[in-house]
Amino acid sequence: MQRFPSDDPVWQAVAQEGERQEAHLELIASENHTSAEVLAALGTVLTDKYAEGYPGKRYYGGCENVDRVEELCLARARELFGAEAANVQPHSGTQANVAALMALLEPKDRILALSLDHGGHLSHGHPKNFSGLFYEIHAYGVEKHSERIDMDQVRAKALAVRPKLLLAGASAYSRYLDFQAFAAIAREVGAVLMVDQAHIAGLVAGGVHPSPVPYADVVTMTTHKTLRGPRGGLIVCKEAWLKKLNSAVFPGDQGGPFMHAIAAKAVALREAMSAEFKLYARAVVDNAAALARTLSERGLRIVSGGTDNHLMLVDVSGLGLNGAEAESALGAVNVTCNKNLIPYDAQPPMKTSGIRLGTAAVTSRGLGRAEIQRMAGVIADVLHAPTDEALQRRVRGVVRELTEGFPIRAARGARQAALRN
Ligand code: PLP
């Protein structure tokens, strides 16, 4: 990280955040560690440029260079996801979803989406979010016994509700999503299919999760989770939706695009096309499977019994803990995660019965199966004895060995070298 000869407390906080990231095992499923080149792109002069509009059709002069950057980013997004069309301007995943819903629906139209309590996202219908305020939201959930989405139930709900839009995608669901089945249901009830692949975009790009692109009208995503790019949003769609979608992004819900972020997205998309990224995506899911297995063997209940992707929900209620207590016990040993509702949770959202763990970030810093098993062992130790201070000291030592053995700084450099070869 570049340092400045300044005592500005902002730079002190930035430096300390770098140190915190190096010293903690990051298991927040929506986070990752970007490459040196992605970080560099974010710090370029492109941040100075206004470029309202689209390449070749801007409302400002001097856009010839940023046009090239956006064209490259669009071409890479189409190629990586095998999509007919793309929009790379959304500032975030939520803004990508705002634009998609604006393009596909009229206000007050009916949406059928995964319940927020069962792993859906705020922008899929939370009453205080634009989606819940401007559309009529209906929800499907996971089955109580299997804790999985049952496509027969989704179909029954869709036949009853007759939504104009069927939405697939989640923030806390650990199983494959059957996009083909979602598409068949959408067709049957005359709905459009939107998929929000925010969490799994990198797994789709790396070929370890089925792709929604052949089946969905519009696919939204974030670029900063498993895709390992800068914080931002991205949309791919069928050509027929592009005009409406472009107009929904600008002028619909944004002004000038963040051209520095688009450059960083272009860099990340190129990285995601590499053979190294395919290995990374495979390692993320292998590590998640190893984490879930080891935690299960140590007596922790994994929601739905395991994981097909990068994340899992761990039900800590059987240990006499709630999710907030588990999050804080792990935080005390430098393992970062978040409390999370589990399906049919009896606890309120600020307590919860679960924690959500993801392996995208620890895999980026190089942890493999042996290290994941070691990490899982100490996580189980702490959750079984959350107030044991001697244990905490020992576990902090193990975490230090793992973090110092796999520095993020070195991983960023190694990734650049692999890409150059
Ligand atoms: N969609 C899903 C499924 C998500 O999990 C998230 C973020 O966690 C988002 C959208 C929103 O992304 P952002 O935080 O960039 O608005």
Short mmCIF file of C-alpha atoms and ligand atoms in Angstrom, two decimals:
data_model
loop_
_atom_site.label_atom_id
_atom_site.label_comp_id
_atom_site.label_asym_id
_atom_site.label_seq_id
_atom_site.Cartn_x
_atom_site.Cartn_y
_atom_site.Cartn_z
CA MET A 1 0.00 0.00 0.00
CA GLN A 2 1.27 3.47 -0.87
CA ARG A 3 2.02 5.57 2.21
CA PHE A 4 2.08 9.35 2.46
CA PRO A 5 4.36 11.46 4.64
CA SER A 6 1.40 12.84 6.47
CA ASP A 7 0.01 12.68 9.95
CA ASP A 8 -3.52 12.93 8.60
CA PRO A 9 -5.53 10.57 10.80
CA VAL A 10 -7.26 9.29 7.67
CA TRP A 11 -3.98 7.71 6.53
CA GLN A 12 -3.36 6.33 9.99
CA ALA A 13 -6.76 4.63 9.85
CA VAL A 14 -6.03 3.29 6.38
CA ALA A 15 -2.70 1.87 7.53
CA GLN A 16 -4.30 0.33 10.60
CA GLU A 17 -7.00 -1.25 8.45
CA GLY A 18 -4.24 -2.82 6.33
CA GLU A 19 -2.68 -4.20 9.52
CA ARG A 20 -6.06 -5.43 10.78
CA GLN A 21 -6.70 -7.27 7.54
CA GLU A 22 -3.24 -8.88 7.66
CA ALA A 23 -3.74 -10.01 11.28
CA HIS A 24 -7.31 -11.35 11.00
CA LEU A 25 -8.75 -14.37 9.26
CA GLU A 26 -11.55 -12.85 7.20
CA LEU A 27 -14.54 -15.16 7.02
CA ILE A 28 -17.18 -12.58 6.10
CA ALA A 29 -18.64 -14.32 3.05
CA SER A 30 -19.12 -11.09 1.08
CA GLU A 31 -15.52 -9.89 1.39
CA ASN A 32 -12.31 -10.67 -0.44
CA HIS A 33 -8.75 -9.38 -0.95
CA THR A 34 -8.23 -7.70 -4.33
CA SER A 35 -5.08 -7.84 -6.43
CA ALA A 36 -2.43 -5.13 -6.47
CA GLU A 37 -3.53 -4.20 -10.00
CA VAL A 38 -7.19 -3.79 -9.02
CA LEU A 39 -6.15 -1.57 -6.12
CA ALA A 40 -3.87 0.46 -8.39
CA ALA A 41 -6.64 1.02 -10.95
CA LEU A 42 -8.84 2.45 -8.20
CA GLY A 43 -6.22 5.04 -7.39
CA THR A 44 -5.85 6.48 -10.90
CA VAL A 45 -6.69 9.85 -12.47
CA LEU A 46 -9.81 8.27 -13.95
CA THR A 47 -11.56 9.26 -10.74
CA ASP A 48 -11.33 12.88 -11.93
CA LYS A 49 -13.35 12.32 -15.09
CA TYR A 50 -17.04 12.96 -15.67
CA ALA A 51 -18.49 10.65 -18.31
CA GLU A 52 -22.29 10.70 -18.07
CA GLY A 53 -23.73 8.58 -20.84
CA TYR A 54 -22.17 5.58 -22.58
CA PRO A 55 -19.08 5.09 -24.80
CA GLY A 56 -19.42 7.20 -27.94
CA LYS A 57 -22.52 8.97 -26.52
CA ARG A 58 -21.33 11.10 -23.60
CA TYR A 59 -22.61 14.37 -22.23
CA TYR A 60 -19.04 15.57 -21.60
CA GLY A 61 -15.97 16.19 -23.75
CA GLY A 62 -12.61 14.48 -23.32
CA CYS A 63 -14.04 10.98 -22.90
CA GLU A 64 -11.94 9.21 -25.56
CA ASN A 65 -9.73 7.38 -23.02
CA VAL A 66 -12.42 6.45 -20.54
CA ASP A 67 -14.52 5.25 -23.50
CA ARG A 68 -11.78 2.74 -24.27
CA VAL A 69 -11.74 1.59 -20.65
CA GLU A 70 -15.51 1.11 -20.53
CA GLU A 71 -15.56 -0.68 -23.92
CA LEU A 72 -12.87 -3.06 -22.68
CA CYS A 73 -14.76 -3.68 -19.46
CA LEU A 74 -18.00 -4.36 -21.35
CA ALA A 75 -16.31 -6.77 -23.75
CA ARG A 76 -14.67 -8.64 -20.88
CA ALA A 77 -17.95 -8.87 -18.95
CA ARG A 78 -19.75 -10.27 -22.00
CA GLU A 79 -16.95 -12.75 -22.70
CA LEU A 80 -16.45 -13.91 -19.11
CA PHE A 81 -20.14 -14.60 -18.50
CA GLY A 82 -21.06 -15.60 -22.07
CA ALA A 83 -23.64 -12.81 -22.12
CA GLU A 84 -25.25 -10.97 -25.01
CA ALA A 85 -24.99 -7.54 -23.36
CA ALA A 86 -23.65 -5.79 -20.28
CA ASN A 87 -23.72 -2.60 -18.24
CA VAL A 88 -20.68 -2.02 -16.01
CA GLN A 89 -21.66 1.32 -14.49
CA PRO A 90 -23.66 0.44 -11.33
CA HIS A 91 -21.89 1.84 -8.28
CA SER A 92 -23.02 -1.10 -6.15
CA GLY A 93 -24.99 -4.31 -6.15
CA THR A 94 -28.01 -2.53 -4.78
CA GLN A 95 -27.88 0.07 -7.54
CA ALA A 96 -27.58 -2.71 -10.11
CA ASN A 97 -30.77 -4.16 -8.62
CA VAL A 98 -32.53 -0.77 -8.65
CA ALA A 99 -31.73 -0.46 -12.35
CA ALA A 100 -32.78 -4.03 -13.17
CA LEU A 101 -36.12 -3.65 -11.42
CA MET A 102 -36.70 -0.25 -13.05
CA ALA A 103 -35.98 -1.76 -16.48
CA LEU A 104 -38.10 -4.88 -16.00
CA LEU A 105 -41.09 -3.57 -14.03
CA GLU A 106 -43.51 -0.74 -13.46
CA PRO A 107 -43.93 0.59 -9.90
CA LYS A 108 -46.28 -1.57 -7.79
CA ASP A 109 -45.67 -4.66 -9.95
CA ARG A 110 -45.46 -7.99 -8.16
CA ILE A 111 -42.13 -9.66 -7.36
CA LEU A 112 -41.57 -13.18 -6.02
CA ALA A 113 -38.19 -13.45 -4.28
CA LEU A 114 -36.40 -15.47 -1.61
CA SER A 115 -37.49 -14.37 1.86
CA LEU A 116 -34.94 -12.15 3.59
CA ASP A 117 -35.21 -14.33 6.70
CA HIS A 118 -34.18 -17.35 4.62
CA GLY A 119 -31.14 -15.80 2.97
CA GLY A 120 -32.49 -13.19 0.54
CA HIS A 121 -31.08 -9.66 0.26
CA LEU A 122 -32.44 -6.30 1.44
CA SER A 123 -32.74 -5.13 -2.16
CA HIS A 124 -35.05 -8.08 -2.90
CA GLY A 125 -37.95 -6.63 -0.93
CA HIS A 126 -37.10 -5.34 2.54
CA PRO A 127 -39.94 -3.00 3.54
CA LYS A 128 -37.53 -0.10 4.12
CA ASN A 129 -35.59 -0.70 0.90
CA PHE A 130 -36.65 0.82 -2.47
CA SER A 131 -37.69 -2.67 -3.55
CA GLY A 132 -40.15 -3.09 -0.69
CA LEU A 133 -41.37 0.49 -0.97
CA PHE A 134 -42.05 0.57 -4.71
CA TYR A 135 -43.07 -3.00 -5.55
CA GLU A 136 -45.47 -5.61 -4.19
CA ILE A 137 -43.23 -8.25 -2.63
CA HIS A 138 -44.07 -11.92 -2.15
CA ALA A 139 -41.58 -14.42 -0.80
CA TYR A 140 -40.67 -18.06 -1.16
CA GLY A 141 -38.55 -19.74 1.48
CA VAL A 142 -36.55 -22.84 2.21
CA GLU A 143 -38.18 -26.04 3.41
CA LYS A 144 -38.12 -26.50 7.16
CA HIS A 145 -36.66 -30.01 7.21
CA SER A 146 -34.08 -29.73 4.41
CA GLU A 147 -33.37 -25.99 4.74
CA ARG A 148 -33.15 -25.95 0.92
CA ILE A 149 -35.23 -24.18 -1.69
CA ASP A 150 -37.79 -26.65 -2.96
CA MET A 151 -38.60 -25.86 -6.60
CA ASP A 152 -42.08 -27.44 -6.37
CA GLN A 153 -42.91 -24.98 -3.62
CA VAL A 154 -41.50 -22.08 -5.64
CA ARG A 155 -43.70 -23.16 -8.54
CA ALA A 156 -46.79 -23.46 -6.35
CA LYS A 157 -46.14 -20.00 -4.91
CA ALA A 158 -45.56 -18.53 -8.37
CA LEU A 159 -48.81 -20.04 -9.65
CA ALA A 160 -50.66 -18.53 -6.68
CA VAL A 161 -48.98 -15.10 -6.76
CA ARG A 162 -48.55 -14.65 -10.55
CA PRO A 163 -45.54 -12.35 -10.19
CA LYS A 164 -44.38 -10.14 -13.02
CA LEU A 165 -40.80 -10.87 -11.95
CA LEU A 166 -39.29 -13.99 -10.40
CA LEU A 167 -36.06 -13.25 -8.55
CA ALA A 168 -33.41 -15.87 -7.75
CA GLY A 169 -30.29 -15.09 -5.75
CA ALA A 170 -29.24 -14.85 -2.14
CA SER A 171 -26.87 -13.49 0.47
CA ALA A 172 -26.92 -16.46 2.79
CA TYR A 173 -27.83 -19.64 0.92
CA SER A 174 -25.22 -22.36 0.63
CA ARG A 175 -26.72 -24.61 -2.04
CA TYR A 176 -26.75 -24.54 -5.84
CA LEU A 177 -29.54 -22.50 -7.33
CA ASP A 178 -31.38 -24.37 -10.10
CA PHE A 179 -31.62 -21.57 -12.65
CA GLN A 180 -33.11 -23.81 -15.31
CA ALA A 181 -36.00 -24.68 -13.00
CA PHE A 182 -36.47 -21.00 -12.07
CA ALA A 183 -36.63 -20.14 -15.78
CA ALA A 184 -39.23 -22.84 -16.46
CA ILE A 185 -41.43 -21.49 -13.64
CA ALA A 186 -41.03 -17.92 -14.86
CA ARG A 187 -42.06 -19.00 -18.35
CA GLU A 188 -45.07 -20.91 -17.03
CA VAL A 189 -46.44 -17.92 -15.08
CA GLY A 190 -45.46 -15.29 -17.66
CA ALA A 191 -42.83 -13.62 -15.46
CA VAL A 192 -39.41 -12.33 -16.34
CA LEU A 193 -36.49 -14.00 -14.55
CA MET A 194 -33.93 -11.86 -12.77
CA VAL A 195 -30.96 -13.48 -11.07
CA ASP A 196 -28.82 -11.67 -8.50
CA GLN A 197 -25.54 -13.58 -8.51
CA ALA A 198 -23.77 -11.10 -6.22
CA HIS A 199 -22.28 -13.74 -3.96
CA ILE A 200 -21.48 -16.42 -6.49
CA ALA A 201 -20.30 -14.31 -9.47
CA GLY A 202 -16.69 -15.49 -9.07
CA LEU A 203 -17.78 -19.10 -8.74
CA VAL A 204 -19.86 -18.80 -11.91
CA ALA A 205 -16.92 -17.11 -13.68
CA GLY A 206 -14.58 -19.85 -12.45
CA GLY A 207 -16.91 -22.62 -13.63
CA VAL A 208 -17.69 -24.11 -10.20
CA HIS A 209 -21.32 -22.96 -9.97
CA PRO A 210 -23.90 -23.34 -12.76
CA SER A 211 -24.36 -20.10 -14.70
CA PRO A 212 -27.71 -18.28 -14.73
CA VAL A 213 -26.82 -16.36 -17.88
CA PRO A 214 -28.41 -18.75 -20.42
CA TYR A 215 -31.69 -18.74 -18.47
CA ALA A 216 -32.23 -15.26 -17.04
CA ASP A 217 -33.44 -12.08 -18.71
CA VAL A 218 -31.17 -10.02 -16.49
CA VAL A 219 -28.33 -11.05 -14.16
CA THR A 220 -27.06 -8.54 -11.60
CA MET A 221 -23.97 -8.93 -9.43
CA THR A 222 -21.46 -7.25 -7.22
CA THR A 223 -17.85 -7.20 -8.35
CA HIS A 224 -16.26 -7.28 -4.90
CA LYS A 225 -17.26 -10.64 -3.44
CA THR A 226 -16.11 -13.96 -4.96
CA LEU A 227 -15.34 -12.10 -8.22
CA ARG A 228 -12.50 -10.38 -6.30
CA GLY A 229 -12.77 -7.01 -7.99
CA PRO A 230 -13.39 -3.49 -6.69
CA ARG A 231 -16.51 -2.59 -4.70
CA GLY A 232 -19.21 -2.14 -7.35
CA GLY A 233 -22.06 -3.56 -9.38
CA LEU A 234 -22.39 -5.07 -12.85
CA ILE A 235 -25.27 -6.31 -14.97
CA VAL A 236 -25.39 -8.74 -17.89
CA CYS A 237 -28.56 -9.31 -19.86
CA LYS A 238 -30.23 -10.45 -23.05
CA GLU A 239 -29.68 -7.93 -25.85
CA ALA A 240 -33.42 -7.18 -25.91
CA TRP A 241 -33.24 -5.61 -22.41
CA LEU A 242 -30.08 -3.54 -22.92
CA LYS A 243 -31.69 -0.28 -24.04
CA LYS A 244 -34.09 -0.18 -21.10
CA LEU A 245 -31.40 -1.26 -18.70
CA ASN A 246 -28.90 1.36 -19.85
CA SER A 247 -31.51 4.03 -19.42
CA ALA A 248 -32.43 2.69 -15.97
CA VAL A 249 -28.77 2.94 -14.85
CA PHE A 250 -28.24 6.38 -16.43
CA PRO A 251 -30.16 8.63 -16.13
CA GLY A 252 -32.47 6.34 -14.12
CA ASP A 253 -30.62 5.78 -10.87
CA GLN A 254 -27.13 7.23 -11.28
CA GLY A 255 -25.26 10.22 -12.67
CA GLY A 256 -21.62 10.04 -13.75
CA PRO A 257 -20.05 6.58 -13.72
CA PHE A 258 -17.02 5.95 -11.50
CA MET A 259 -14.50 5.47 -14.30
CA HIS A 260 -11.69 4.47 -11.92
CA ALA A 261 -13.95 1.71 -10.58
CA ILE A 262 -14.80 0.64 -14.13
CA ALA A 263 -11.07 0.40 -14.90
CA ALA A 264 -10.64 -1.75 -11.78
CA LYS A 265 -13.61 -3.91 -12.82
CA ALA A 266 -11.97 -4.39 -16.24
CA VAL A 267 -8.74 -5.51 -14.54
CA ALA A 268 -10.62 -7.89 -12.26
CA LEU A 269 -12.57 -9.38 -15.17
CA ARG A 270 -9.32 -10.07 -17.01
CA GLU A 271 -7.95 -11.74 -13.90
CA ALA A 272 -11.14 -13.82 -13.66
CA MET A 273 -10.53 -15.16 -17.17
CA SER A 274 -7.18 -16.66 -16.17
CA ALA A 275 -6.42 -20.31 -15.45
CA GLU A 276 -5.24 -19.18 -12.01
CA PHE A 277 -8.73 -17.85 -11.22
CA LYS A 278 -10.34 -21.18 -12.13
CA LEU A 279 -8.04 -22.86 -9.62
CA TYR A 280 -8.92 -20.17 -7.11
CA ALA A 281 -12.69 -20.69 -7.54
CA ARG A 282 -12.25 -24.46 -7.14
CA ALA A 283 -10.14 -23.91 -4.02
CA VAL A 284 -12.81 -21.59 -2.54
CA VAL A 285 -15.51 -24.28 -2.75
CA ASP A 286 -13.12 -27.07 -1.66
CA ASN A 287 -12.12 -24.98 1.35
CA ALA A 288 -15.76 -24.24 2.20
CA ALA A 289 -16.56 -27.96 2.04
CA ALA A 290 -13.56 -28.74 4.30
CA LEU A 291 -14.61 -26.03 6.76
CA ALA A 292 -18.20 -27.30 6.92
CA ARG A 293 -17.06 -30.91 7.31
CA THR A 294 -14.59 -30.18 10.11
CA LEU A 295 -17.07 -28.00 12.01
CA SER A 296 -19.72 -30.74 11.69
CA GLU A 297 -17.28 -33.34 12.97
CA ARG A 298 -16.72 -31.08 15.97
CA GLY A 299 -20.44 -31.06 16.76
CA LEU A 300 -21.55 -27.83 15.10
CA ARG A 301 -24.75 -27.87 13.06
CA ILE A 302 -24.35 -26.60 9.50
CA VAL A 303 -27.63 -25.34 8.03
CA SER A 304 -28.81 -27.74 5.28
CA GLY A 305 -26.01 -30.11 6.28
CA GLY A 306 -23.25 -28.54 4.20
CA THR A 307 -22.41 -26.26 1.31
CA ASP A 308 -22.10 -26.27 -2.47
CA ASN A 309 -20.55 -22.81 -2.67
CA HIS A 310 -18.25 -20.47 -0.75
CA LEU A 311 -20.40 -19.99 2.34
CA MET A 312 -22.28 -21.75 5.12
CA LEU A 313 -24.54 -20.89 8.00
CA VAL A 314 -23.55 -22.37 11.34
CA ASP A 315 -26.37 -22.82 13.87
CA VAL A 316 -24.80 -22.00 17.24
CA SER A 317 -28.01 -22.24 19.28
CA GLY A 318 -27.20 -25.81 20.38
CA LEU A 319 -24.09 -24.47 22.13
CA GLY A 320 -26.17 -22.12 24.30
CA LEU A 321 -24.96 -19.13 22.27
CA ASN A 322 -26.61 -16.70 19.93
CA GLY A 323 -25.04 -15.46 16.70
CA ALA A 324 -23.99 -12.11 18.16
CA GLU A 325 -22.15 -13.86 21.01
CA ALA A 326 -20.48 -16.28 18.59
CA GLU A 327 -19.40 -13.39 16.33
CA SER A 328 -17.89 -11.59 19.27
CA ALA A 329 -16.15 -14.69 20.70
CA LEU A 330 -14.50 -15.30 17.31
CA GLY A 331 -13.70 -11.60 16.95
CA ALA A 332 -11.75 -11.84 20.22
CA VAL A 333 -9.38 -14.37 18.59
CA ASN A 334 -9.04 -12.36 15.35
CA VAL A 335 -11.45 -14.44 13.30
CA THR A 336 -13.93 -12.09 11.62
CA CYS A 337 -17.43 -13.22 10.66
CA ASN A 338 -21.01 -12.00 10.98
CA LYS A 339 -24.05 -13.08 12.92
CA ASN A 340 -26.81 -14.23 10.60
CA LEU A 341 -30.40 -15.36 10.83
CA ILE A 342 -30.87 -19.03 10.09
CA PRO A 343 -34.11 -20.26 8.46
CA TYR A 344 -37.06 -20.23 10.90
CA ASP A 345 -34.89 -18.42 13.44
CA ALA A 346 -36.50 -17.76 16.83
CA GLN A 347 -34.03 -14.95 17.57
CA PRO A 348 -34.32 -11.33 16.33
CA PRO A 349 -31.94 -10.09 13.57
CA MET A 350 -29.59 -8.29 16.02
CA LYS A 351 -29.05 -11.55 17.95
CA THR A 352 -29.73 -14.43 15.52
CA SER A 353 -29.06 -18.14 16.04
CA GLY A 354 -26.31 -18.38 13.47
CA ILE A 355 -23.09 -17.10 12.00
CA ARG A 356 -22.25 -16.96 8.31
CA LEU A 357 -18.78 -18.11 7.27
CA GLY A 358 -17.24 -17.81 3.81
CA THR A 359 -13.90 -18.87 2.36
CA ALA A 360 -13.35 -16.40 -0.52
CA ALA A 361 -10.94 -14.12 1.37
CA VAL A 362 -8.89 -16.73 3.26
CA THR A 363 -8.47 -18.67 0.01
CA SER A 364 -7.18 -15.51 -1.68
CA ARG A 365 -4.44 -15.23 0.92
CA GLY A 366 -3.47 -18.84 0.19
CA LEU A 367 -4.99 -21.04 2.89
CA GLY A 368 -5.44 -24.61 1.66
CA ARG A 369 -7.26 -27.61 3.10
CA ALA A 370 -4.78 -28.32 5.93
CA GLU A 371 -4.88 -24.71 7.14
CA ILE A 372 -8.68 -24.59 6.82
CA GLN A 373 -8.98 -27.72 8.94
CA ARG A 374 -6.69 -26.20 11.54
CA MET A 375 -8.70 -22.97 11.49
CA ALA A 376 -11.98 -24.91 11.77
CA GLY A 377 -10.62 -26.79 14.77
CA VAL A 378 -9.86 -23.60 16.69
CA ILE A 379 -13.19 -22.03 15.68
CA ALA A 380 -14.92 -25.07 17.18
CA ASP A 381 -12.73 -24.85 20.30
CA VAL A 382 -13.72 -21.21 20.84
CA LEU A 383 -17.42 -21.75 20.19
CA HIS A 384 -17.47 -24.65 22.66
CA ALA A 385 -15.75 -22.54 25.35
CA PRO A 386 -16.33 -18.88 24.45
CA THR A 387 -15.21 -17.46 27.82
CA ASP A 388 -12.03 -19.51 28.30
CA GLU A 389 -9.26 -16.89 28.26
CA ALA A 390 -6.36 -19.35 28.24
CA LEU A 391 -7.91 -21.01 25.20
CA GLN A 392 -8.34 -17.61 23.55
CA ARG A 393 -4.62 -16.89 24.04
CA ARG A 394 -3.70 -20.21 22.48
CA VAL A 395 -6.09 -19.67 19.55
CA ARG A 396 -4.79 -16.16 18.91
CA GLY A 397 -1.37 -17.79 18.55
CA VAL A 398 -2.70 -20.25 15.97
CA VAL A 399 -4.42 -17.43 14.07
CA ARG A 400 -1.15 -15.46 14.12
CA GLU A 401 0.73 -18.43 12.68
CA LEU A 402 -1.84 -18.75 9.90
CA THR A 403 -2.00 -15.05 9.05
CA GLU A 404 1.78 -14.57 9.20
CA GLY A 405 2.29 -17.71 7.14
CA PHE A 406 -0.07 -16.40 4.46
CA PRO A 407 0.32 -12.61 4.24
CA ILE A 408 -2.19 -10.80 2.03
CA ARG A 409 0.57 -8.58 0.66
CA ALA A 410 2.49 -11.60 -0.65
CA ALA A 411 -0.65 -13.13 -2.15
CA ARG A 412 -1.38 -9.94 -4.09
CA GLY A 413 2.13 -10.01 -5.54
CA ALA A 414 2.05 -13.72 -6.37
CA ARG A 415 -1.23 -13.26 -8.21
CA GLN A 416 0.31 -10.58 -10.43
CA ALA A 417 3.24 -12.86 -11.20
CA ALA A 418 0.93 -15.76 -12.11
CA LEU A 419 -1.01 -13.51 -14.48
CA ARG A 420 2.13 -12.28 -16.21
CA ASN A 421 3.33 -15.85 -16.92
N1 PLP B 1 -27.37 -8.67 -3.75
C1 PLP B 1 -26.93 -9.63 -2.93
C2 PLP B 1 -27.44 -11.04 -3.11
C3 PLP B 1 -26.01 -9.33 -1.92
O1 PLP B 1 -25.60 -10.29 -1.09
C4 PLP B 1 -25.56 -7.99 -1.79
C5 PLP B 1 -24.58 -7.60 -0.76
O2 PLP B 1 -24.28 -8.24 0.17
C6 PLP B 1 -26.07 -7.03 -2.65
C7 PLP B 1 -26.98 -7.40 -3.62
C8 PLP B 1 -25.76 -5.58 -2.49
O3 PLP B 1 -24.52 -5.18 -2.79
P1 PLP B 1 -24.00 -3.73 -2.33
O4 PLP B 1 -23.62 -3.85 -0.90
O5 PLP B 1 -22.86 -3.49 -3.25
O6 PLP B 1 -25.12 -2.76 -2.54
#
